[in-house]
PDB file of C-alpha atoms and ligand atoms in Angstrom:
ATOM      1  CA  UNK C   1      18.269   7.749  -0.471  1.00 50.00           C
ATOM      2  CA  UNK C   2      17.015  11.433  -0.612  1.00 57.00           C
ATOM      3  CA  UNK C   3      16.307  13.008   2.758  1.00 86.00           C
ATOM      4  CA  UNK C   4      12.727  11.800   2.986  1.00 94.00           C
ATOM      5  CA  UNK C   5      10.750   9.204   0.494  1.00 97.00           C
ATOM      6  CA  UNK C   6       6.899   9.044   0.825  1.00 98.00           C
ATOM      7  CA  UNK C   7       5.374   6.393   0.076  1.00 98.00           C
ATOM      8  CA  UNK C   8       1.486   6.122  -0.577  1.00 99.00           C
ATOM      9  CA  UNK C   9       0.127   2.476  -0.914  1.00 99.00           C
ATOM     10  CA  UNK C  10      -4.032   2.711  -2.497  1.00 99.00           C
ATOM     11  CA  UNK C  11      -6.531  -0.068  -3.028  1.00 98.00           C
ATOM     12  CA  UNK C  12      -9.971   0.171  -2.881  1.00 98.00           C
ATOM     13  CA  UNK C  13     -11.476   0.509   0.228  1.00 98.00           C
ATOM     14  CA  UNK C  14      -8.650   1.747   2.138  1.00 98.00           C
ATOM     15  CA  UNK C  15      -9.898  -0.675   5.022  1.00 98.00           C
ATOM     16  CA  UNK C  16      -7.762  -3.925   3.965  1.00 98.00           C
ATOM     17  CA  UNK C  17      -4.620  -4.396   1.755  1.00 98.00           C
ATOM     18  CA  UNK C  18      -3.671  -0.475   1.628  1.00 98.00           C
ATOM     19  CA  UNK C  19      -3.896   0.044   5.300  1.00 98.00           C
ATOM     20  CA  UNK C  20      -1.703  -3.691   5.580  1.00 98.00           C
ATOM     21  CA  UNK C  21       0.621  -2.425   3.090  1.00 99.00           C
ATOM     22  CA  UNK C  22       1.463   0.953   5.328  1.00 98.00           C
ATOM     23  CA  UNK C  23       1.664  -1.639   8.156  1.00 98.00           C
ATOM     24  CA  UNK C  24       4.021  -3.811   6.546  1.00 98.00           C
ATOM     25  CA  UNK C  25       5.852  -1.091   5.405  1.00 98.00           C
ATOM     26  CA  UNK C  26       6.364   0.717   8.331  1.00 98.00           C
ATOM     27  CA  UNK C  27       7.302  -2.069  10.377  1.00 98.00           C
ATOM     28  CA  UNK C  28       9.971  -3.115   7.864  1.00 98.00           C
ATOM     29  CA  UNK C  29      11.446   0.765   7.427  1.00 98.00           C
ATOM     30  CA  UNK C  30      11.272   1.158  11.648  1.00 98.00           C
ATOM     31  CA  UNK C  31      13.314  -2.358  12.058  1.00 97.00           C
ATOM     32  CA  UNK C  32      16.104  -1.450   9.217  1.00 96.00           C
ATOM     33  CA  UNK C  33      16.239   2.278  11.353  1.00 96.00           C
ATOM     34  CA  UNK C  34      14.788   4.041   8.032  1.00 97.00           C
ATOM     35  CA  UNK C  35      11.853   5.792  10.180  1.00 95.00           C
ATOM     36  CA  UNK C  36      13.206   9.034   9.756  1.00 95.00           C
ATOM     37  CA  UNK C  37      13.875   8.067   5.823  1.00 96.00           C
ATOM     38  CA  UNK C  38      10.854   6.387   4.456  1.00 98.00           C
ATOM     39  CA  UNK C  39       6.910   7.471   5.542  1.00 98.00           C
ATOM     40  CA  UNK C  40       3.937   5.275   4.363  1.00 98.00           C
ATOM     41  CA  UNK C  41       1.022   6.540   4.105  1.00 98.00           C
ATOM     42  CA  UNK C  42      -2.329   4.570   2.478  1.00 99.00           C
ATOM     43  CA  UNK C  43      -5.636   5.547   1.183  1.00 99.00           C
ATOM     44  CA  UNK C  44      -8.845   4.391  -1.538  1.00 98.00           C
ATOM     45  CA  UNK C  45     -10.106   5.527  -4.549  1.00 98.00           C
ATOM     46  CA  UNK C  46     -13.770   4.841  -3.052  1.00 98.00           C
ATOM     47  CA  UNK C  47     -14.188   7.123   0.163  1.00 98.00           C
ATOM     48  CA  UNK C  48     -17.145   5.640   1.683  1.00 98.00           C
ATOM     49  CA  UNK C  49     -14.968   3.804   4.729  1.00 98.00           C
ATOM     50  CA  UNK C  50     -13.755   6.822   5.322  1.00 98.00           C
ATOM     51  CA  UNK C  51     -12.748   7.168   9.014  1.00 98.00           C
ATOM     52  CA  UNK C  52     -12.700   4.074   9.788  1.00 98.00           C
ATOM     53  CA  UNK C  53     -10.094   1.592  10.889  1.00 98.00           C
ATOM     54  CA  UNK C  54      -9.076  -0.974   9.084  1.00 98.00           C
ATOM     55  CA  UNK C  55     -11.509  -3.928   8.745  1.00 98.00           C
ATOM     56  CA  UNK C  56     -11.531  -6.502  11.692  1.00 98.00           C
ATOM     57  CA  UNK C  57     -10.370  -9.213  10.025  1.00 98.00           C
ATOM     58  CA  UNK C  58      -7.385  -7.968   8.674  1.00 98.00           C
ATOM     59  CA  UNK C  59      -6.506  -5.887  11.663  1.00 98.00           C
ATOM     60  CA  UNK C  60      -6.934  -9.158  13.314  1.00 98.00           C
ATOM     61  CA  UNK C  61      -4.522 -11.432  10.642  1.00 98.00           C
ATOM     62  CA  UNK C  62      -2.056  -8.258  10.909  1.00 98.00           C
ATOM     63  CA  UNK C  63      -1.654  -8.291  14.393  1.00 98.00           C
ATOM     64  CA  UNK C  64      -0.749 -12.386  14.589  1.00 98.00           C
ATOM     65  CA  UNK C  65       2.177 -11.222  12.526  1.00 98.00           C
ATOM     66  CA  UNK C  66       3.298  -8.742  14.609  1.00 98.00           C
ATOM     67  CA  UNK C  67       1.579  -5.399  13.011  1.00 98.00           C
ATOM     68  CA  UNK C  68      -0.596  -3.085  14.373  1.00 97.00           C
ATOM     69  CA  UNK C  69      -2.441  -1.448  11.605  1.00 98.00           C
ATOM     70  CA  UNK C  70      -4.103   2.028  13.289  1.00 97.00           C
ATOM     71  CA  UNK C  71      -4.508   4.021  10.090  1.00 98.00           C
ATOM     72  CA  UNK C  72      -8.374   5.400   9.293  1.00 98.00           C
ATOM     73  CA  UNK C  73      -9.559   5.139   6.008  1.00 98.00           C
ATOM     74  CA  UNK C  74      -9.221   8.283   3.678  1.00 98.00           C
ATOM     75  CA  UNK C  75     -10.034   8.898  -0.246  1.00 98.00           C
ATOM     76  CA  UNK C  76      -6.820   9.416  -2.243  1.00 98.00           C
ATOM     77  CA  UNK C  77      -6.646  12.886  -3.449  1.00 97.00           C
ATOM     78  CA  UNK C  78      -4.882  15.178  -6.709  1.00 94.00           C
ATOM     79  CA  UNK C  79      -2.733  16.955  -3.499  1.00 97.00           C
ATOM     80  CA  UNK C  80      -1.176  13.400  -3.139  1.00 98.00           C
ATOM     81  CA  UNK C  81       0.789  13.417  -6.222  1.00 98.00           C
ATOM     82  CA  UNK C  82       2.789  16.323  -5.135  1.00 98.00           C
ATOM     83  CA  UNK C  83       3.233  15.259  -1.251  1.00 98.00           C
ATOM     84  CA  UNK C  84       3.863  11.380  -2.204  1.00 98.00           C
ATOM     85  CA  UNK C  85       7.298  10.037  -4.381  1.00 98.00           C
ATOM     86  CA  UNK C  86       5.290   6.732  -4.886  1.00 98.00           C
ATOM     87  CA  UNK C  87       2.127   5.047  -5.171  1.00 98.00           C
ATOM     88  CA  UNK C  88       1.533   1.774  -4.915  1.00 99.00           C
ATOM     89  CA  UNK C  89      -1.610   0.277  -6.226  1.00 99.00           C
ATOM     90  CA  UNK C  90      -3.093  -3.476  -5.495  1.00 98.00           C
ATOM     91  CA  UNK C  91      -5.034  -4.251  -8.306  1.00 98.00           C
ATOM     92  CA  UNK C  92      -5.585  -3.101 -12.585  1.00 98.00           C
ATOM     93  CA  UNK C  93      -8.536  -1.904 -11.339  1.00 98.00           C
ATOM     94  CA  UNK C  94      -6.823   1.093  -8.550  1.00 98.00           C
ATOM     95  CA  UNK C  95      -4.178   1.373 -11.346  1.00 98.00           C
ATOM     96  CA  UNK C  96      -6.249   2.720 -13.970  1.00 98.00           C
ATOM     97  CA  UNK C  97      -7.984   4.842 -11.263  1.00 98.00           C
ATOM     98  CA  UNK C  98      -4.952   6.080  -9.683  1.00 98.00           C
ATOM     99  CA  UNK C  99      -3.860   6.604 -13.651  1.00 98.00           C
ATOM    100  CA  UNK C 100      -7.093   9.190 -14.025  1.00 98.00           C
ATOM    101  CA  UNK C 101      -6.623  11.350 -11.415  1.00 98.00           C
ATOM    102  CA  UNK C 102      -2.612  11.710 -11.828  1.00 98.00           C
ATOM    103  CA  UNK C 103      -2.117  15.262 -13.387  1.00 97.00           C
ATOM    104  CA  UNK C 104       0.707  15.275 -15.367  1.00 97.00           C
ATOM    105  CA  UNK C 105       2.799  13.070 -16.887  1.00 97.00           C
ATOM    106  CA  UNK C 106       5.109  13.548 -14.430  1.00 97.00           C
ATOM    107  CA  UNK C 107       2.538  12.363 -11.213  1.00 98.00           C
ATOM    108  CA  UNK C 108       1.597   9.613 -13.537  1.00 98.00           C
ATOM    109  CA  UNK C 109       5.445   7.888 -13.484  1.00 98.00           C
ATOM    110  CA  UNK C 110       4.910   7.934  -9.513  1.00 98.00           C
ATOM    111  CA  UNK C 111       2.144   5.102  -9.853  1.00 98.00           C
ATOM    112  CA  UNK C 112       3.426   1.248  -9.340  1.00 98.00           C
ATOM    113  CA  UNK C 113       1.896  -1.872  -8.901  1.00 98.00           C
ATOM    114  CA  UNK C 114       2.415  -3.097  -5.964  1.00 98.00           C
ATOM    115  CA  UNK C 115       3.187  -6.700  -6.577  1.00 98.00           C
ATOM    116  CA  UNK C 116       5.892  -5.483  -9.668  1.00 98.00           C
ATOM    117  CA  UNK C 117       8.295  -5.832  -6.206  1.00 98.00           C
ATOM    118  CA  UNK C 118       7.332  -9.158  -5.416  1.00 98.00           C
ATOM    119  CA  UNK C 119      10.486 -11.226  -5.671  1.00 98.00           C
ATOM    120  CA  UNK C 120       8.691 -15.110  -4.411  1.00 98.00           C
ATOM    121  CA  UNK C 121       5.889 -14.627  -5.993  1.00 96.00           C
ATOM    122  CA  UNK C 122       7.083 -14.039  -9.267  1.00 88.00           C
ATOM    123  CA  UNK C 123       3.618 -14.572 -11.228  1.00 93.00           C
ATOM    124  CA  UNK C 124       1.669 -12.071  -9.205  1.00 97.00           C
ATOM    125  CA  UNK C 125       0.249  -9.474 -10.892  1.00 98.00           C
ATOM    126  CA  UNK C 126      -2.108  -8.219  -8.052  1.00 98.00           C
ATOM    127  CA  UNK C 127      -3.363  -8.015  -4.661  1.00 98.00           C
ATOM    128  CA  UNK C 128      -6.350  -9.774  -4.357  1.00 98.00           C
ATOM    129  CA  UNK C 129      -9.160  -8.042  -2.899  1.00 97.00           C
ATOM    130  CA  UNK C 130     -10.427 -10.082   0.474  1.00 97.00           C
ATOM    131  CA  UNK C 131     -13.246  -8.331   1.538  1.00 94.00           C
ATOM    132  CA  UNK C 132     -15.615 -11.409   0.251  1.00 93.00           C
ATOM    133  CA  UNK C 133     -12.836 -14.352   1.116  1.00 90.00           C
ATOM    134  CA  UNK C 134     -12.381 -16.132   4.079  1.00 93.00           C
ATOM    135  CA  UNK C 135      -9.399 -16.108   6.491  1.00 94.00           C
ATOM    136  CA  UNK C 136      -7.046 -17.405   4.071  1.00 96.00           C
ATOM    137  CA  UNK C 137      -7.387 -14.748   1.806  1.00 97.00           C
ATOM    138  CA  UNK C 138      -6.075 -12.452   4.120  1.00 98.00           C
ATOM    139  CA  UNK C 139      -3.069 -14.318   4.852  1.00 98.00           C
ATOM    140  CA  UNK C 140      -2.381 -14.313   1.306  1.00 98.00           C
ATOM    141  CA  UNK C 141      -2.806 -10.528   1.292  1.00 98.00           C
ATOM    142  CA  UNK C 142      -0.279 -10.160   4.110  1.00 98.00           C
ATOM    143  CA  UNK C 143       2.176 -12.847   2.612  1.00 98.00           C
ATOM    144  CA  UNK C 144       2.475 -11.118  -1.050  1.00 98.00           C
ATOM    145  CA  UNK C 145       2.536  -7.915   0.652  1.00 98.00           C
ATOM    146  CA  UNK C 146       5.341  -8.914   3.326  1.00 98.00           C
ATOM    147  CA  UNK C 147       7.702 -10.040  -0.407  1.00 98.00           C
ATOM    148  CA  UNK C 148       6.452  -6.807  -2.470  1.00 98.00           C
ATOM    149  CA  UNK C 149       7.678  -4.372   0.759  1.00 98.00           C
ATOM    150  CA  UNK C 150      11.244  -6.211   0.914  1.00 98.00           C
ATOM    151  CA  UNK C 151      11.273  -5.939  -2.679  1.00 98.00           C
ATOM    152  CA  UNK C 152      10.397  -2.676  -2.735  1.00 98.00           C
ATOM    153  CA  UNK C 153      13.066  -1.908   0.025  1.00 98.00           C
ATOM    154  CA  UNK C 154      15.622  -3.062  -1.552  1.00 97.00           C
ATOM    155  CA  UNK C 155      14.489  -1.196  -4.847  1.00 97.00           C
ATOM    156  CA  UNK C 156      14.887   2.303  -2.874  1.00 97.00           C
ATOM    157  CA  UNK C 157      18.113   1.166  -1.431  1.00 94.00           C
ATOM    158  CA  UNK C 158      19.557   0.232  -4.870  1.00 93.00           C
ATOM    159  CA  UNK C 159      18.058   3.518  -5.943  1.00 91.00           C
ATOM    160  CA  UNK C 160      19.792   5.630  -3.568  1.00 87.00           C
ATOM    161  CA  UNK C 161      23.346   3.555  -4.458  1.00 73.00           C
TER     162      UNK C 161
HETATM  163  P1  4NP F   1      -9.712  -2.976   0.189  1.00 71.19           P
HETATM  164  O1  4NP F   1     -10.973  -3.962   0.339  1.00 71.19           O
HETATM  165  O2  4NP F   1      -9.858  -2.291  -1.158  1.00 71.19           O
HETATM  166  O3  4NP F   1      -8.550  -3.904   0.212  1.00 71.19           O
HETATM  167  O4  4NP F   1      -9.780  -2.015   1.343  1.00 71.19           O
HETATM  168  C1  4NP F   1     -12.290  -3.526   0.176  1.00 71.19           C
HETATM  169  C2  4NP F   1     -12.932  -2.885   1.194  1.00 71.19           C
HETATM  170  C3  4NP F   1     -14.244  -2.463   1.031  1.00 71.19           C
HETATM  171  C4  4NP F   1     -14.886  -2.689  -0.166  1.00 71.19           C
HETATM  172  C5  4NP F   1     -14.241  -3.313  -1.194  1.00 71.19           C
HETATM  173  C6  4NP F   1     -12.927  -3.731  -1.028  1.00 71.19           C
HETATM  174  N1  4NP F   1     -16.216  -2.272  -0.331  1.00 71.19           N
HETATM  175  O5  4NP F   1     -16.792  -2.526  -1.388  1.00 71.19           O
HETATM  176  O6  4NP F   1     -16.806  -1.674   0.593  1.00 71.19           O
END
């Protein structure tokens, strides 16, 4: 694994599964010792939570798991594609967004669905958005996101041999 790997995880809002995804993330990298290795980052392609913590709800699912998710919303922007080695997007939807703004060709190959690193959930194709679900929907959030981060894990470990 290179010296440092950013990773920047985007959905919509920045305020749910984004800010969960960093979380996740982070929590996985700091247990395996990678802190110094791997930094998450997360942000939206719509800016208007900007500043904001995540929403209640899923801070609140988050933290019966064991993650404290502290990040404040922020709009993803073109200076991302040169700080950030990946980006991980939740839904078609971000993708295609995400796909717009990329500058190059080369900033373009950094862009990944998220749940492509799913490994039990093997028909996932995105995160669903749980703004307008009940509690349940953010467990599933946090469970597809928990397999897609140890998938994705062990996709940077295999990278770096
Ligand atoms: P997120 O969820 O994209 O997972 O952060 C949403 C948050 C806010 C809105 C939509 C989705 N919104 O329309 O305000």
């Amino acid at each position: 694994m290179k010296t440092t790997t950013r990773l920047l995880f985007v959905c919509l809002g920045n305020i749910c599964r984004s800010p969960a995804a960093e979380g996740v993330m982070r929590h996985l990298v700091e247990n395996e010792g990678l802190g110094d290795r791997i930094e998450c980052d997360s942000a939206g392609t719509y800016g208007g939570h900007a500043g904001e913590l995540p929403d209640s709800r899923m801070r609140r699912a988050a933290a019966a798991r064991g993650y404290d998710l502290t990040h404040r919303s922020r709009q993803i922007r073109a200076g991302d594609f040169d700080r950030f080695d990946m980006i991980l997007t939740m839904d078609d939807s971000n993708y295609e967004r995400v796909h717009r703004l990329a500058p190059s060709i080369e900033a373009a190959a950094k862009i990944h669905r998220m749940t492509s690193f799913c490994r039990s959930h093997p028909g996932a194709d995105h995160v669903p958005d749980p703004y307008y679900e009940g509690a349940a929907g953010f467990e599933h959030v946090l469970d597809l996101l928990e397999d897609a981060c140890g998938g994705l894990l062990e996709s940077l470990r295999a990278a770096a041999g």
